[in-house]
Coordinates of C-alpha atoms in Angstrom, one line a residue:
M1 CA -89.0 -159.3 66.9
E2 CA -91.0 -161.4 64.5
N3 CA -92.4 -159.6 61.4
I4 CA -96.2 -159.8 61.7
Q5 CA -98.2 -159.9 58.5
S6 CA -100.8 -157.2 58.2
R7 CA -104.0 -157.5 56.2
F8 CA -103.3 -153.9 54.8
D9 CA -100.3 -152.4 53.2
L10 CA -98.8 -149.3 54.8
K11 CA -100.7 -146.9 52.5
T12 CA -104.0 -148.6 53.3
L13 CA -103.2 -148.7 57.1
N14 CA -102.7 -145.0 57.1
K15 CA -106.0 -144.4 55.2
V16 CA -107.9 -146.7 57.7
A17 CA -106.3 -144.8 60.6
E18 CA -107.3 -141.5 59.1
I19 CA -110.9 -142.6 58.6
L20 CA -111.1 -143.9 62.1
K21 CA -109.7 -140.7 63.5
T22 CA -112.1 -138.7 61.5
I23 CA -115.2 -140.5 62.7
A24 CA -114.0 -140.8 66.3
H25 CA -116.2 -138.0 67.6
P26 CA -119.7 -138.2 69.2
V27 CA -121.2 -135.7 66.7
R28 CA -119.7 -137.5 63.7
I29 CA -121.0 -140.8 64.9
S30 CA -124.4 -139.3 65.4
I31 CA -124.3 -138.0 61.8
L32 CA -123.4 -141.5 60.6
E33 CA -126.3 -142.9 62.6
A34 CA -128.7 -140.4 61.1
L35 CA -127.6 -141.1 57.6
E36 CA -127.9 -144.8 58.2
K37 CA -131.6 -144.3 58.8
D38 CA -132.4 -141.7 56.2
H39 CA -129.6 -142.2 53.6
Q40 CA -129.6 -138.5 52.6
L41 CA -130.3 -135.5 54.8
S42 CA -130.2 -131.8 54.5
V43 CA -127.9 -129.7 56.7
T44 CA -131.1 -128.5 58.4
A45 CA -132.3 -132.0 59.2
L46 CA -128.8 -132.9 60.5
K47 CA -128.8 -129.8 62.6
E48 CA -132.0 -130.9 64.2
H49 CA -130.7 -134.4 64.7
T50 CA -127.4 -133.4 66.3
N51 CA -128.8 -130.3 68.2
I52 CA -125.7 -128.3 67.6
E53 CA -125.1 -124.9 65.9
Q54 CA -125.0 -124.9 62.1
S55 CA -121.4 -123.5 62.0
L56 CA -120.1 -126.4 64.2
L57 CA -122.1 -128.9 62.2
S58 CA -120.7 -127.6 58.9
H59 CA -117.2 -128.0 60.3
H60 CA -117.9 -131.7 61.1
L61 CA -119.6 -132.3 57.7
I62 CA -116.8 -130.7 55.7
K63 CA -114.2 -132.7 57.6
M64 CA -116.0 -135.9 56.8
K65 CA -116.5 -134.9 53.2
D66 CA -112.8 -134.0 52.8
K67 CA -111.8 -137.5 54.1
G68 CA -114.2 -139.1 51.6
I69 CA -116.7 -140.4 54.1
L70 CA -119.6 -138.2 52.9
K71 CA -120.8 -136.8 49.6
S72 CA -122.9 -133.8 49.1
H73 CA -125.0 -132.0 46.5
R74 CA -127.0 -128.8 46.4
E75 CA -130.7 -128.5 45.6
G76 CA -131.6 -124.8 45.5
K77 CA -130.5 -123.3 48.9
N78 CA -130.2 -126.7 50.6
I79 CA -127.2 -128.9 50.8
Y80 CA -127.8 -132.6 51.2
Y81 CA -125.3 -135.2 52.6
K82 CA -125.1 -138.9 52.2
L83 CA -122.5 -141.6 52.9
A84 CA -119.9 -142.1 50.2
D85 CA -119.9 -145.9 51.0
N86 CA -122.5 -147.6 53.2
H87 CA -120.0 -150.2 54.3
I88 CA -118.6 -147.8 56.9
L89 CA -121.8 -148.4 58.9
R90 CA -120.5 -151.9 59.7
I91 CA -118.4 -150.3 62.4
F92 CA -121.6 -150.0 64.4
E93 CA -122.1 -153.8 64.4
C94 CA -118.5 -154.2 65.5
M95 CA -119.0 -151.7 68.3
E96 CA -122.4 -153.2 69.4
N97 CA -120.8 -156.6 69.7
C98 CA -117.6 -155.4 71.4
S99 CA -117.4 -156.4 75.1
I100 CA -115.2 -153.5 76.1
I101 CA -118.0 -151.0 75.3
K102 CA -120.6 -152.6 77.5

């Protein structure tokens, strides 16, 4: 079989796959959409947006933060989340233009 040239080295391919696996969940996509609009949101605001229990939301947020997708900071009793890199939102453009989704 012919050796096909990849745009990514093996380490980068694994990182890309890990990020895609992490965001491949309806709640996590919803979190990304909310942060696309407001750039930074409290856990309370994200809870209202996703309409799920705070413990489950926290699980999703921590997973995304651990994978480097989100950043957080505390202000008093509130924790705020934002995207670590806004370029990840380009995935929405790809999906919107992808014929297999329609």
